[in-house]
């Protein structure tokens, strides 16, 4: 039974200690052994690329990307150290499938740095708004309503528009909705994942108390899921 661990909207930035958080996530993955680790996008804030000059913050693009790189290095070093020991002891190594679906922050001003960085660490990266089907479930940063330019803001809207198991990020809070597919004769579920962070961004002054923080674990065949809070990572 494949297991999937999903994070979303990490919004890495120089003012936030993402290295410790991602290292804890890697150790959690070594304990639970998900077959897939999926990031639903908005890896970093990238305030330097904001449309309005007043929102561009204190850091350059180079400084913002350096923090993302150091965070990814810390994450992968946990796996590297574990696999080195497993290799020495002639035991099975842990090599999950790594998937990133780019978010709107990741492609600001058409930049490709986030995609290139993740690919250099072995992740499969999908363009912003391009869905990827994994184990019968659609994953994407966000989905539009039908043919419009507006985003589905509830799990119910996702099912009503896309009619299948689907998991998205973008909204920064948990939501799910179930229905029944007459075509497949199976229950179908839509999930909106929480944001994977402990501290919210400066631009979220009015909305930060509404954000759900944590990550999602999914099992397939049959579909089942659980939301985890951030605190469980620090108990490993």
Short mmCIF file of N, CA and C in Angstrom, two decimals, residues 83-205:
data_model
loop_
_atom_site.label_atom_id
_atom_site.label_comp_id
_atom_site.label_asym_id
_atom_site.label_seq_id
_atom_site.Cartn_x
_atom_site.Cartn_y
_atom_site.Cartn_z
N UNK A 83 21.68 6.61 4.51
CA UNK A 83 21.97 5.64 3.45
C UNK A 83 23.43 5.19 3.46
N UNK A 84 24.32 6.07 3.87
CA UNK A 84 25.73 5.67 4.00
C UNK A 84 25.89 4.57 5.05
N UNK A 85 25.20 4.72 6.16
CA UNK A 85 25.25 3.70 7.22
C UNK A 85 24.59 2.40 6.76
N UNK A 86 23.46 2.55 6.05
CA UNK A 86 22.78 1.35 5.54
C UNK A 86 23.66 0.61 4.55
N UNK A 87 24.36 1.36 3.71
CA UNK A 87 25.25 0.74 2.72
C UNK A 87 26.39 -0.01 3.40
N UNK A 88 26.95 0.61 4.42
CA UNK A 88 28.04 -0.03 5.15
C UNK A 88 27.59 -1.33 5.82
N UNK A 89 26.35 -1.32 6.28
CA UNK A 89 25.80 -2.50 6.98
C UNK A 89 25.08 -3.45 6.03
N UNK A 90 25.18 -3.14 4.71
CA UNK A 90 24.55 -3.98 3.68
C UNK A 90 23.04 -4.14 3.93
N UNK A 91 22.41 -3.02 4.26
CA UNK A 91 20.97 -2.99 4.48
C UNK A 91 20.29 -2.10 3.45
N UNK A 92 18.98 -2.21 3.37
CA UNK A 92 18.22 -1.48 2.36
C UNK A 92 18.28 0.02 2.62
N UNK A 93 18.53 0.77 1.57
CA UNK A 93 18.57 2.22 1.67
C UNK A 93 17.18 2.82 1.42
N UNK A 94 17.02 4.07 1.80
CA UNK A 94 15.73 4.75 1.64
C UNK A 94 15.83 5.76 0.51
N UNK A 95 15.07 5.52 -0.55
CA UNK A 95 15.09 6.39 -1.73
C UNK A 95 13.66 6.66 -2.19
N UNK A 96 12.98 7.60 -1.55
CA UNK A 96 11.60 7.90 -1.94
C UNK A 96 11.55 8.68 -3.26
N UNK A 97 10.40 8.63 -3.91
CA UNK A 97 10.16 9.48 -5.07
C UNK A 97 9.94 10.92 -4.56
N UNK A 98 10.62 11.87 -5.17
CA UNK A 98 10.53 13.27 -4.76
C UNK A 98 9.88 14.08 -5.87
N UNK A 99 8.78 14.76 -5.54
CA UNK A 99 8.00 15.47 -6.55
C UNK A 99 7.70 16.89 -6.08
N UNK A 100 7.89 17.87 -6.97
CA UNK A 100 7.52 19.26 -6.70
C UNK A 100 6.60 19.76 -7.80
N UNK A 101 5.44 20.30 -7.42
CA UNK A 101 4.58 21.01 -8.36
C UNK A 101 4.72 22.50 -8.06
N UNK A 102 5.28 23.24 -8.96
CA UNK A 102 5.63 24.64 -8.71
C UNK A 102 4.40 25.49 -8.36
N UNK A 103 4.59 26.44 -7.43
CA UNK A 103 3.54 27.37 -7.06
C UNK A 103 3.76 28.74 -7.68
N UNK A 104 2.82 29.65 -7.48
CA UNK A 104 2.91 30.97 -8.10
C UNK A 104 4.11 31.77 -7.61
N UNK A 105 4.50 31.61 -6.32
CA UNK A 105 5.67 32.32 -5.82
C UNK A 105 6.95 31.81 -6.49
N UNK A 106 6.98 30.54 -6.85
CA UNK A 106 8.19 29.94 -7.40
C UNK A 106 8.50 30.40 -8.81
N UNK A 107 7.52 30.96 -9.50
CA UNK A 107 7.72 31.35 -10.91
C UNK A 107 7.53 32.85 -11.11
N UNK A 108 7.63 33.61 -10.02
CA UNK A 108 7.50 35.07 -10.14
C UNK A 108 8.45 35.61 -11.20
N UNK A 109 7.94 36.50 -12.03
CA UNK A 109 8.73 37.13 -13.10
C UNK A 109 9.35 36.10 -14.05
N UNK A 110 8.77 34.91 -14.09
CA UNK A 110 9.23 33.89 -15.03
C UNK A 110 10.54 33.23 -14.64
N UNK A 111 10.96 33.36 -13.38
CA UNK A 111 12.24 32.78 -12.97
C UNK A 111 12.14 31.25 -12.93
N UNK A 112 13.27 30.58 -13.12
CA UNK A 112 13.32 29.12 -13.14
C UNK A 112 14.28 28.57 -12.08
N UNK A 113 14.73 29.43 -11.18
CA UNK A 113 15.76 29.02 -10.21
C UNK A 113 15.28 27.91 -9.29
N UNK A 114 14.05 27.99 -8.81
CA UNK A 114 13.53 26.97 -7.89
C UNK A 114 13.46 25.62 -8.59
N UNK A 115 12.95 25.61 -9.80
CA UNK A 115 12.87 24.37 -10.57
C UNK A 115 14.26 23.77 -10.75
N UNK A 116 15.23 24.58 -11.17
CA UNK A 116 16.57 24.08 -11.44
C UNK A 116 17.24 23.57 -10.16
N UNK A 117 17.01 24.26 -9.05
CA UNK A 117 17.62 23.86 -7.79
C UNK A 117 17.08 22.51 -7.34
N UNK A 118 15.76 22.34 -7.37
CA UNK A 118 15.16 21.08 -6.95
C UNK A 118 15.57 19.94 -7.88
N UNK A 119 15.61 20.21 -9.16
CA UNK A 119 16.03 19.17 -10.10
C UNK A 119 17.46 18.73 -9.84
N UNK A 120 18.32 19.66 -9.41
CA UNK A 120 19.71 19.32 -9.12
C UNK A 120 19.82 18.38 -7.91
N UNK A 121 18.79 18.36 -7.06
CA UNK A 121 18.76 17.45 -5.91
C UNK A 121 17.96 16.18 -6.21
N UNK A 122 17.54 16.01 -7.46
CA UNK A 122 16.89 14.77 -7.85
C UNK A 122 15.38 14.77 -7.79
N UNK A 123 14.76 15.94 -7.63
CA UNK A 123 13.30 16.01 -7.61
C UNK A 123 12.75 16.05 -9.03
N UNK A 124 11.58 15.44 -9.22
CA UNK A 124 10.81 15.62 -10.46
C UNK A 124 9.95 16.87 -10.29
N UNK A 125 10.11 17.84 -11.18
CA UNK A 125 9.46 19.14 -11.03
C UNK A 125 8.45 19.34 -12.15
N UNK A 126 7.24 19.80 -11.77
CA UNK A 126 6.17 20.04 -12.74
C UNK A 126 5.81 21.53 -12.75
N UNK A 127 5.48 22.07 -13.92
CA UNK A 127 5.20 23.50 -14.06
C UNK A 127 4.01 23.94 -13.21
N UNK A 128 3.98 25.22 -12.91
CA UNK A 128 2.86 25.82 -12.19
C UNK A 128 1.56 25.55 -12.94
N UNK A 129 0.56 25.07 -12.21
CA UNK A 129 -0.79 24.75 -12.70
C UNK A 129 -0.86 23.47 -13.52
N UNK A 130 0.26 22.75 -13.71
CA UNK A 130 0.20 21.49 -14.44
C UNK A 130 0.01 20.33 -13.46
N UNK A 131 -1.12 19.64 -13.50
CA UNK A 131 -1.37 18.55 -12.56
C UNK A 131 -0.48 17.34 -12.86
N UNK A 132 -0.15 16.59 -11.81
CA UNK A 132 0.56 15.34 -11.97
C UNK A 132 -0.24 14.25 -11.27
N UNK A 133 -0.40 13.11 -11.94
CA UNK A 133 -1.16 11.98 -11.40
C UNK A 133 -0.20 10.99 -10.76
N UNK A 134 -0.38 10.77 -9.45
CA UNK A 134 0.46 9.85 -8.69
C UNK A 134 -0.44 8.87 -7.94
N UNK A 135 -0.30 7.59 -8.25
CA UNK A 135 -1.10 6.55 -7.58
C UNK A 135 -2.60 6.85 -7.65
N UNK A 136 -3.05 7.37 -8.80
CA UNK A 136 -4.46 7.64 -9.00
C UNK A 136 -4.98 8.93 -8.38
N UNK A 137 -4.08 9.75 -7.84
CA UNK A 137 -4.46 11.01 -7.20
C UNK A 137 -3.80 12.16 -7.96
N UNK A 138 -4.56 13.22 -8.21
CA UNK A 138 -4.03 14.40 -8.89
C UNK A 138 -3.44 15.36 -7.86
N UNK A 139 -2.21 15.81 -8.13
CA UNK A 139 -1.53 16.78 -7.28
C UNK A 139 -1.18 18.01 -8.10
N UNK A 140 -1.42 19.19 -7.52
CA UNK A 140 -1.11 20.45 -8.20
C UNK A 140 -1.18 21.57 -7.16
N UNK A 141 -0.50 22.67 -7.41
CA UNK A 141 -0.50 23.76 -6.43
C UNK A 141 -1.91 24.30 -6.20
N UNK A 142 -2.63 24.58 -7.29
CA UNK A 142 -4.02 25.05 -7.19
C UNK A 142 -4.72 24.75 -8.50
N UNK A 143 -6.05 24.82 -8.47
CA UNK A 143 -6.86 24.52 -9.64
C UNK A 143 -7.86 25.65 -9.90
N UNK A 144 -8.11 25.94 -11.17
CA UNK A 144 -9.09 26.95 -11.55
C UNK A 144 -10.51 26.37 -11.57
N UNK A 145 -11.47 27.27 -11.45
CA UNK A 145 -12.87 26.88 -11.60
C UNK A 145 -13.18 26.78 -13.09
N UNK A 146 -13.42 25.57 -13.55
CA UNK A 146 -13.80 25.38 -14.95
C UNK A 146 -12.84 26.07 -15.90
N UNK A 147 -13.37 26.93 -16.77
CA UNK A 147 -12.55 27.65 -17.75
C UNK A 147 -12.23 29.07 -17.31
N UNK A 148 -12.56 29.41 -16.07
CA UNK A 148 -12.33 30.77 -15.59
C UNK A 148 -10.90 30.93 -15.09
N UNK A 149 -10.54 32.17 -14.74
CA UNK A 149 -9.22 32.46 -14.18
C UNK A 149 -9.23 32.45 -12.65
N UNK A 150 -10.38 32.19 -12.04
CA UNK A 150 -10.47 32.20 -10.59
C UNK A 150 -10.12 30.81 -10.03
N UNK A 151 -9.56 30.80 -8.80
CA UNK A 151 -9.08 29.58 -8.17
C UNK A 151 -10.18 28.94 -7.33
N UNK A 152 -10.24 27.62 -7.35
CA UNK A 152 -11.13 26.91 -6.43
C UNK A 152 -10.66 27.17 -5.00
N UNK A 153 -11.55 27.67 -4.16
CA UNK A 153 -11.17 28.04 -2.81
C UNK A 153 -11.65 27.07 -1.74
N UNK A 154 -12.41 26.05 -2.13
CA UNK A 154 -12.86 25.03 -1.19
C UNK A 154 -12.65 23.65 -1.80
N UNK A 155 -12.59 22.64 -0.95
CA UNK A 155 -12.47 21.27 -1.43
C UNK A 155 -13.70 20.85 -2.22
N UNK A 156 -14.86 21.34 -1.82
CA UNK A 156 -16.08 21.01 -2.55
C UNK A 156 -16.02 21.53 -3.98
N UNK A 157 -15.53 22.76 -4.15
CA UNK A 157 -15.38 23.31 -5.50
C UNK A 157 -14.43 22.47 -6.34
N UNK A 158 -13.38 21.97 -5.72
CA UNK A 158 -12.42 21.14 -6.45
C UNK A 158 -13.10 19.90 -7.02
N UNK A 159 -13.90 19.22 -6.20
CA UNK A 159 -14.57 18.01 -6.68
C UNK A 159 -15.61 18.33 -7.73
N UNK A 160 -16.35 19.42 -7.52
CA UNK A 160 -17.40 19.78 -8.46
C UNK A 160 -16.84 20.16 -9.83
N UNK A 161 -15.58 20.63 -9.84
CA UNK A 161 -14.97 21.04 -11.11
C UNK A 161 -14.11 19.96 -11.75
N UNK A 162 -13.49 19.07 -10.93
CA UNK A 162 -12.48 18.17 -11.47
C UNK A 162 -12.80 16.68 -11.27
N UNK A 163 -13.79 16.34 -10.46
CA UNK A 163 -14.41 15.01 -10.45
C UNK A 163 -13.43 13.85 -10.25
N UNK A 164 -12.51 13.97 -9.31
CA UNK A 164 -11.60 12.87 -9.00
C UNK A 164 -10.79 13.18 -7.76
N UNK A 165 -10.07 12.20 -7.25
CA UNK A 165 -9.22 12.44 -6.10
C UNK A 165 -8.17 13.50 -6.43
N UNK A 166 -8.11 14.54 -5.61
CA UNK A 166 -7.22 15.66 -5.91
C UNK A 166 -6.72 16.29 -4.62
N UNK A 167 -5.45 16.72 -4.63
CA UNK A 167 -4.82 17.35 -3.48
C UNK A 167 -4.12 18.62 -3.94
N UNK A 168 -4.41 19.75 -3.27
CA UNK A 168 -3.82 21.03 -3.65
C UNK A 168 -3.27 21.73 -2.41
N UNK A 169 -2.48 22.76 -2.65
CA UNK A 169 -2.00 23.64 -1.60
C UNK A 169 -2.61 25.02 -1.78
N UNK A 170 -1.77 26.05 -1.69
CA UNK A 170 -2.11 27.43 -2.02
C UNK A 170 -2.95 28.15 -0.97
N UNK A 171 -3.95 27.48 -0.40
CA UNK A 171 -4.90 28.16 0.48
C UNK A 171 -4.45 28.30 1.92
N UNK A 172 -3.42 27.55 2.32
CA UNK A 172 -2.84 27.66 3.67
C UNK A 172 -3.76 27.18 4.79
N UNK A 173 -4.81 26.47 4.46
CA UNK A 173 -5.61 25.88 5.53
C UNK A 173 -6.22 24.55 5.08
N UNK A 174 -6.54 23.71 6.05
CA UNK A 174 -7.03 22.37 5.77
C UNK A 174 -8.51 22.41 5.35
N UNK A 175 -8.83 21.54 4.41
CA UNK A 175 -10.22 21.39 3.99
C UNK A 175 -10.32 20.09 3.22
N UNK A 176 -11.44 19.37 3.38
CA UNK A 176 -11.65 18.19 2.55
C UNK A 176 -13.13 18.02 2.25
N UNK A 177 -13.39 17.31 1.17
CA UNK A 177 -14.77 17.05 0.77
C UNK A 177 -14.80 15.72 0.04
N UNK A 178 -15.83 14.93 0.33
CA UNK A 178 -15.99 13.63 -0.32
C UNK A 178 -17.27 13.61 -1.16
N UNK A 179 -17.22 12.84 -2.23
CA UNK A 179 -18.39 12.63 -3.06
C UNK A 179 -18.30 11.21 -3.62
N UNK A 180 -19.11 10.92 -4.62
CA UNK A 180 -19.14 9.57 -5.19
C UNK A 180 -19.12 9.68 -6.70
N UNK A 181 -18.22 8.94 -7.33
CA UNK A 181 -18.12 8.93 -8.79
C UNK A 181 -18.99 7.82 -9.37
N UNK A 182 -19.97 8.21 -10.16
CA UNK A 182 -20.82 7.21 -10.81
C UNK A 182 -20.03 6.45 -11.87
N UNK A 183 -19.00 7.08 -12.42
CA UNK A 183 -18.21 6.44 -13.47
C UNK A 183 -17.36 5.30 -12.92
N UNK A 184 -16.71 5.53 -11.79
CA UNK A 184 -15.82 4.51 -11.22
C UNK A 184 -16.46 3.71 -10.10
N UNK A 185 -17.64 4.16 -9.64
CA UNK A 185 -18.35 3.54 -8.53
C UNK A 185 -17.50 3.55 -7.26
N UNK A 186 -16.79 4.65 -7.06
CA UNK A 186 -15.92 4.79 -5.90
C UNK A 186 -16.10 6.18 -5.27
N UNK A 187 -15.78 6.26 -3.98
CA UNK A 187 -15.75 7.56 -3.30
C UNK A 187 -14.55 8.34 -3.80
N UNK A 188 -14.75 9.63 -4.04
CA UNK A 188 -13.65 10.51 -4.46
C UNK A 188 -13.51 11.62 -3.42
N UNK A 189 -12.27 12.07 -3.24
CA UNK A 189 -11.96 13.01 -2.17
C UNK A 189 -11.09 14.15 -2.68
N UNK A 190 -11.38 15.36 -2.22
CA UNK A 190 -10.53 16.52 -2.49
C UNK A 190 -9.95 17.01 -1.17
N UNK A 191 -8.65 17.31 -1.18
CA UNK A 191 -7.96 17.81 0.00
C UNK A 191 -7.28 19.13 -0.31
N UNK A 192 -7.35 20.04 0.65
CA UNK A 192 -6.50 21.24 0.62
C UNK A 192 -5.54 21.12 1.79
N UNK A 193 -4.25 21.12 1.48
CA UNK A 193 -3.24 20.84 2.49
C UNK A 193 -2.87 22.10 3.28
N UNK A 194 -2.47 21.93 4.55
CA UNK A 194 -2.01 23.07 5.35
C UNK A 194 -0.64 23.54 4.87
N UNK A 195 -0.18 24.67 5.39
CA UNK A 195 1.14 25.18 5.03
C UNK A 195 2.19 24.60 5.97
N UNK A 196 3.33 24.26 5.40
CA UNK A 196 4.40 23.61 6.17
C UNK A 196 5.35 24.69 6.68
N UNK A 197 5.01 25.28 7.81
CA UNK A 197 5.83 26.31 8.42
C UNK A 197 5.38 26.52 9.86
N UNK A 198 6.25 27.11 10.66
CA UNK A 198 5.90 27.43 12.04
C UNK A 198 5.62 28.91 12.22
N UNK A 199 6.25 29.75 11.40
CA UNK A 199 6.08 31.19 11.48
C UNK A 199 5.57 31.70 10.14
N UNK A 200 4.57 32.56 10.20
CA UNK A 200 3.98 33.05 8.95
C UNK A 200 4.80 34.22 8.42
N UNK A 201 4.55 34.56 7.16
CA UNK A 201 5.26 35.65 6.50
C UNK A 201 4.75 37.01 6.96
N UNK A 202 5.57 38.02 6.77
CA UNK A 202 5.21 39.37 7.20
C UNK A 202 3.98 39.90 6.48
N UNK A 203 3.75 39.44 5.26
CA UNK A 203 2.62 39.97 4.50
C UNK A 203 1.29 39.36 4.94
N UNK A 204 1.32 38.44 5.92
CA UNK A 204 0.09 37.76 6.35
C UNK A 204 -0.44 38.30 7.67
N UNK A 205 -0.31 39.59 7.89
CA UNK A 205 -0.68 40.18 9.17
C UNK A 205 -2.15 39.90 9.52
#
